Coordinates of N, CA, C and O in Angstrom, one line a residue:
X205 N -5.0 -26.1 49.0 CA -5.8 -26.0 47.8 C -5.9 -24.6 47.2 O -5.9 -24.4 46.1
X206 N -6.0 -23.6 48.1 CA -6.1 -22.3 47.6 C -4.8 -21.7 47.0 O -4.8 -20.9 46.1
X207 N -3.7 -22.2 47.4 CA -2.4 -21.8 46.9 C -2.2 -22.4 45.5 O -1.8 -21.7 44.5
X208 N -2.7 -23.6 45.2 CA -2.7 -24.2 43.8 C -3.7 -23.4 43.0 O -3.3 -23.2 41.8
X209 N -4.8 -23.0 43.5 CA -5.7 -22.2 42.7 C -5.1 -20.9 42.4 O -5.2 -20.4 41.2
X210 N -4.5 -20.2 43.3 CA -3.8 -19.0 43.0 C -2.8 -19.1 42.0 O -2.6 -18.3 41.1
X211 N -1.9 -20.2 42.1 CA -0.9 -20.4 41.1 C -1.5 -20.6 39.7 O -1.0 -20.2 38.7
X212 N -2.6 -21.4 39.6 CA -3.3 -21.7 38.4 C -3.8 -20.4 37.8 O -3.7 -20.1 36.5
X213 N -4.4 -19.5 38.6 CA -4.9 -18.2 38.1 C -3.7 -17.4 37.6 O -3.9 -16.7 36.5
X214 N -2.6 -17.3 38.3 CA -1.4 -16.6 37.8 C -0.9 -17.1 36.5 O -0.6 -16.4 35.6
X215 N -0.9 -18.4 36.4 CA -0.5 -19.1 35.1 C -1.4 -18.8 34.0 O -0.9 -18.4 32.9
X216 N -2.7 -18.8 34.2 CA -3.6 -18.4 33.1 C -3.5 -16.9 32.7 O -3.5 -16.6 31.5
X217 N -3.2 -16.1 33.7 CA -3.0 -14.7 33.4 C -1.8 -14.4 32.6 O -1.8 -13.7 31.6
X218 N -0.7 -15.1 33.0 CA 0.6 -14.9 32.2 C 0.4 -15.6 30.8 O 0.9 -15.0 29.8
X219 N -0.3 -16.7 30.7 CA -0.5 -17.3 29.4 C -1.4 -16.3 28.5 O -1.1 -16.1 27.3
X220 N -2.4 -15.7 29.1 CA -3.2 -14.7 28.4 C -2.4 -13.5 27.9 O -2.5 -13.0 26.8
X221 N -1.4 -13.0 28.7 CA -0.6 -11.9 28.4 C 0.3 -12.4 27.2 O 0.6 -11.6 26.2
X222 N 0.8 -13.6 27.3 CA 1.7 -14.0 26.2 C 1.0 -14.1 24.9 O 1.5 -13.7 23.8
X223 N -0.2 -14.7 24.9 CA -1.0 -14.8 23.7 C -1.4 -13.4 23.1 O -1.2 -13.1 21.9
X224 N -1.7 -12.5 24.0 CA -2.0 -11.2 23.6 C -0.8 -10.5 23.0 O -0.9 -9.7 22.0
X225 N 0.3 -10.7 23.6 CA 1.5 -10.0 23.1 C 1.9 -10.6 21.7 O 2.3 -9.8 20.8
X226 N 1.8 -11.9 21.5 CA 2.1 -12.5 20.2 C 1.1 -11.9 19.2 O 1.5 -11.6 18.0
X227 N -0.2 -11.9 19.5 CA -1.2 -11.4 18.5 C -0.9 -9.9 18.2 O -0.9 -9.6 17.0
X228 N -0.5 -9.1 19.1 CA -0.2 -7.7 18.9 C 1.1 -7.6 18.0 O 1.1 -6.8 17.1
X229 N 2.0 -8.4 18.3 CA 3.3 -8.4 17.5 C 3.0 -8.8 16.0 O 3.5 -8.1 15.1
X230 N 2.2 -9.8 15.8 CA 1.9 -10.3 14.5 C 1.0 -9.2 13.8 O 1.3 -8.9 12.6
X231 N 0.1 -8.6 14.5 CA -0.7 -7.5 13.9 C 0.1 -6.4 13.4 O -0.1 -5.8 12.4
X232 N 1.1 -6.0 14.3 CA 2.0 -4.8 13.9 C 2.8 -5.1 12.7 O 3.1 -4.3 11.8
X233 N 3.3 -6.4 12.6 CA 4.1 -6.8 11.5 C 3.3 -6.8 10.2 O 3.7 -6.3 9.1
X234 N 2.0 -7.2 10.3 CA 1.2 -7.3 9.1 C 0.8 -5.8 8.6 O 0.9 -5.5 7.5
X235 N 0.5 -5.0 9.6 CA 0.1 -3.6 9.3 C 1.4 -2.9 8.7 O 1.3 -2.1 7.8
X236 N 2.5 -3.2 9.3 CA 3.8 -2.5 8.8 C 4.1 -3.0 7.4 O 4.5 -2.2 6.5
X237 N 3.8 -4.3 7.0 CA 4.0 -4.8 5.7 C 3.1 -4.1 4.7 O 3.4 -3.8 3.6
X238 N 1.8 -4.0 5.1 CA 0.8 -3.3 4.2 C 1.2 -1.9 4.0 O 1.1 -1.4 2.8
X239 N 1.6 -1.2 5.0 CA 2.0 0.2 4.8 C 3.3 0.3 4.0 O 3.4 1.2 3.1
X240 N 4.2 -0.6 4.1 CA 5.4 -0.6 3.3 C 5.1 -0.8 1.8 O 5.6 -0.2 0.9
X241 N 4.2 -1.8 1.5 CA 3.7 -2.0 0.2 C 3.0 -0.8 -0.4 O 3.3 -0.4 -1.6
X242 N 2.2 -0.2 0.4 CA 1.5 1.1 -0.1 C 2.6 2.1 -0.4 O 2.5 2.8 -1.5
X243 N 3.6 2.3 0.4 CA 4.6 3.4 0.2 C 5.4 3.0 -1.1 O 5.8 3.8 -1.8
X244 N 5.7 1.7 -1.2 CA 6.5 1.2 -2.3 C 5.8 1.5 -3.7 O 6.4 1.9 -4.7
X245 N 4.5 1.4 -3.7 CA 3.7 1.6 -5.0 C 3.1 2.9 -5.1 O 2.2 3.1 -6.0
X246 N 3.5 3.9 -4.4 CA 2.9 5.2 -4.5 C 3.1 5.8 -5.9 O 2.2 6.4 -6.5
X247 N 4.3 5.7 -6.6 CA 4.4 6.2 -8.0 C 3.3 5.5 -8.9 O 2.8 6.3 -9.7
X248 N 3.2 4.3 -8.8 CA 2.2 3.6 -9.7 C 0.8 4.0 -9.3 O -0.1 4.1 -10.2
X249 N 0.5 4.2 -8.0 CA -0.9 4.6 -7.6 C -1.1 6.0 -8.1 O -2.2 6.3 -8.7
X250 N -0.2 6.9 -8.0 CA -0.3 8.3 -8.5 C -0.5 8.3 -10.0 O -1.4 9.0 -10.5
X251 N 0.3 7.5 -10.8 CA 0.1 7.5 -12.2 C -1.3 6.9 -12.6 O -1.9 7.4 -13.5
X252 N -1.7 5.9 -11.9 CA -3.0 5.3 -12.2 C -4.2 6.3 -11.9 O -5.1 6.4 -12.7
X253 N -4.0 7.0 -10.8 CA -5.1 8.0 -10.4 C -5.1 9.1 -11.4 O -6.2 9.7 -11.6
X254 N -4.0 9.5 -12.0 CA -3.9 10.6 -12.9 C -4.2 10.2 -14.3 O -4.2 11.0 -15.3
X255 N -4.4 8.9 -14.6 CA -4.6 8.3 -15.9 C -3.4 8.7 -16.8 O -3.6 9.2 -17.9
X256 N -2.2 8.5 -16.2 CA -1.0 8.8 -16.9 C -0.9 8.0 -18.2 O -1.2 6.8 -18.1
X257 N -0.4 8.5 -19.3 CA -0.3 7.7 -20.5 C 0.7 6.6 -20.4 O 0.6 5.7 -21.2
X258 N 1.7 6.7 -19.5 CA 2.7 5.6 -19.3 C 2.5 4.9 -17.9 O 3.5 4.5 -17.4
X259 N 1.3 4.8 -17.5 CA 1.1 4.2 -16.2 C 1.5 2.8 -16.1 O 2.0 2.3 -15.0
X260 N 1.4 2.0 -17.2 CA 1.9 0.6 -17.1 C 3.4 0.6 -17.0 O 3.9 -0.3 -16.2
X261 N 4.1 1.4 -17.7 CA 5.5 1.4 -17.6 C 6.0 1.9 -16.2 O 7.0 1.3 -15.7
X262 N 5.3 2.8 -15.6 CA 5.6 3.2 -14.3 C 5.4 2.1 -13.3 O 6.2 1.9 -12.4
X263 N 4.3 1.3 -13.5 CA 4.1 0.2 -12.6 C 5.2 -0.8 -12.7 O 5.7 -1.3 -11.8
X264 N 5.5 -1.2 -14.0 CA 6.6 -2.2 -14.2 C 7.9 -1.8 -13.6 O 8.6 -2.5 -13.0
X265 N 8.3 -0.5 -13.9 CA 9.6 0.0 -13.4 C 9.6 0.1 -11.9 O 10.6 -0.1 -11.2
X266 N 8.4 0.4 -11.4 CA 8.3 0.5 -9.9 C 8.5 -0.9 -9.2 O 9.1 -1.0 -8.2
X267 N 7.9 -1.9 -9.9 CA 8.1 -3.2 -9.4 C 9.6 -3.7 -9.5 O 10.1 -4.2 -8.5
X268 N 10.2 -3.4 -10.6 CA 11.6 -3.8 -10.8 C 12.6 -3.0 -10.1 O 13.5 -3.5 -9.5
X269 N 12.5 -1.7 -10.1 CA 13.5 -0.7 -9.6 C 13.1 0.1 -8.4 O 13.8 0.9 -8.0
X270 N 11.9 -0.1 -7.9 CA 11.4 0.7 -6.9 C 12.1 0.6 -5.6 O 12.1 1.5 -4.8
X271 N 12.9 -0.5 -5.3 CA 13.7 -0.7 -4.1 C 14.8 0.3 -4.1 O 15.3 0.7 -3.0
X272 N 15.2 0.8 -5.3 CA 16.3 1.9 -5.3 C 15.6 3.2 -5.0 O 14.6 3.6 -5.6
X273 N 16.1 3.9 -4.1 CA 15.5 5.2 -3.7 C 15.5 6.2 -4.8 O 14.6 6.9 -5.0
X274 N 16.6 6.2 -5.6 CA 16.7 7.1 -6.7 C 15.7 6.9 -7.8 O 15.0 7.8 -8.2
X275 N 15.5 5.6 -8.2 CA 14.5 5.3 -9.2 C 13.1 5.5 -8.7 O 12.2 5.9 -9.5
X276 N 12.9 5.3 -7.4 CA 11.5 5.5 -6.8 C 11.2 7.0 -6.9 O 10.1 7.4 -7.3
X277 N 12.1 7.9 -6.6 CA 11.9 9.3 -6.7 C 11.7 9.8 -8.1 O 10.8 10.6 -8.5
X278 N 12.5 9.2 -9.0 CA 12.4 9.6 -10.5 C 11.0 9.1 -11.0 O 10.3 9.8 -11.7
X279 N 10.6 7.9 -10.6 CA 9.2 7.4 -11.0 C 8.1 8.3 -10.4 O 7.1 8.5 -11.1
X280 N 8.3 8.7 -9.2 CA 7.2 9.6 -8.6 C 7.2 10.9 -9.3 O 6.0 11.4 -9.6
X281 N 8.3 11.5 -9.6 CA 8.4 12.7 -10.4 C 7.7 12.5 -11.8 O 6.9 13.3 -12.3
X282 N 8.1 11.4 -12.4 CA 7.5 11.1 -13.7 C 5.9 10.9 -13.7 O 5.2 11.4 -14.6
X283 N 5.5 10.3 -12.6 CA 4.0 10.1 -12.5 C 3.4 11.5 -12.2 O 2.2 11.7 -12.6
X284 N 4.0 12.4 -11.5 CA 3.4 13.6 -11.2 C 3.5 14.6 -12.3 O 2.6 15.4 -12.5
X285 N 4.5 14.6 -13.1 CA 4.8 15.6 -14.2 C 4.2 15.2 -15.5 O 3.8 16.0 -16.3
X286 N 4.2 13.9 -15.8 CA 3.8 13.4 -17.1 C 2.5 13.8 -17.6 O 1.6 14.2 -16.8
X287 N 2.2 13.6 -18.8 CA 0.9 13.9 -19.4 C -0.2 12.9 -18.9 O 0.1 11.7 -18.9
X288 N -1.3 13.4 -18.7 CA -2.5 12.5 -18.4 C -3.1 12.1 -19.7 O -3.0 12.7 -20.8
X289 N -3.7 10.9 -19.7 CA -4.4 10.3 -20.9 C -5.6 11.1 -21.1 O -6.6 11.2 -20.3
X290 N -5.7 11.8 -22.3 CA -6.9 12.6 -22.6 C -8.0 11.8 -23.3 O -9.0 12.4 -23.7
X291 N -7.8 10.6 -23.5 CA -8.8 9.8 -24.2 C -10.1 9.5 -23.4 O -11.1 9.0 -23.9
X292 N -10.1 9.8 -22.1 CA -11.3 9.5 -21.3 C -12.2 10.7 -21.3 O -11.8 11.9 -21.1
X293 N -13.5 10.5 -21.7 CA -14.4 11.5 -21.7 C -15.5 11.3 -20.7 O -16.0 10.1 -20.6
X294 N -16.1 12.3 -20.2 CA -17.2 12.1 -19.3 C -18.5 12.2 -20.1 O -18.6 13.0 -21.0
X295 N -19.5 11.4 -19.8 CA -20.7 11.3 -20.6 C -21.9 11.7 -19.6 O -21.9 11.5 -18.5
X296 N -22.9 12.3 -20.3 CA -24.1 12.6 -19.5 C -24.9 11.2 -19.4 O -24.5 10.2 -20.0
X297 N -26.0 11.3 -18.7 CA -26.8 10.1 -18.5 C -27.4 9.6 -19.8 O -27.6 8.3 -20.0
X298 N -27.7 10.5 -20.8 CA -28.2 10.0 -22.1 C -27.1 9.5 -23.0 O -27.4 9.1 -24.1
X299 N -25.9 9.6 -22.6 CA -24.8 9.1 -23.5 C -24.1 10.2 -24.4 O -23.1 9.9 -25.0
X300 N -24.5 11.4 -24.3 CA -23.9 12.5 -25.0 C -22.7 13.0 -24.2 O -22.7 13.1 -23.0
X301 N -21.6 13.3 -24.9 CA -20.4 13.8 -24.2 C -20.5 15.2 -23.6 O -21.2 16.0 -24.1
X302 N -19.9 15.4 -22.4 CA -19.9 16.7 -21.8 C -18.9 17.6 -22.6 O -17.9 17.1 -23.1
X303 N -19.1 18.9 -22.7 CA -18.2 19.7 -23.4 C -17.0 20.2 -22.6 O -16.9 20.0 -21.5

């Protein structure tokens, strides 16, 4: 009886290791996918953060051509070098613009 119990405990331990391994594997794939998407959209994120005047075009071209390394680098340079949108103004609490 104790040999069967020992085998059952070993079986449960191996089953737990297998489930933990699968969970870790799936978690790493999901985190890798999220990181890859973040890296893929860096030109669009930079353009949006800088309020680039052509940020929509950079996003569209990043979606379409971002897989190409050359286009990705060109889009990143365009996002960093291009003009920021000057139409945004900061306002005081009473609604008057800051100078």
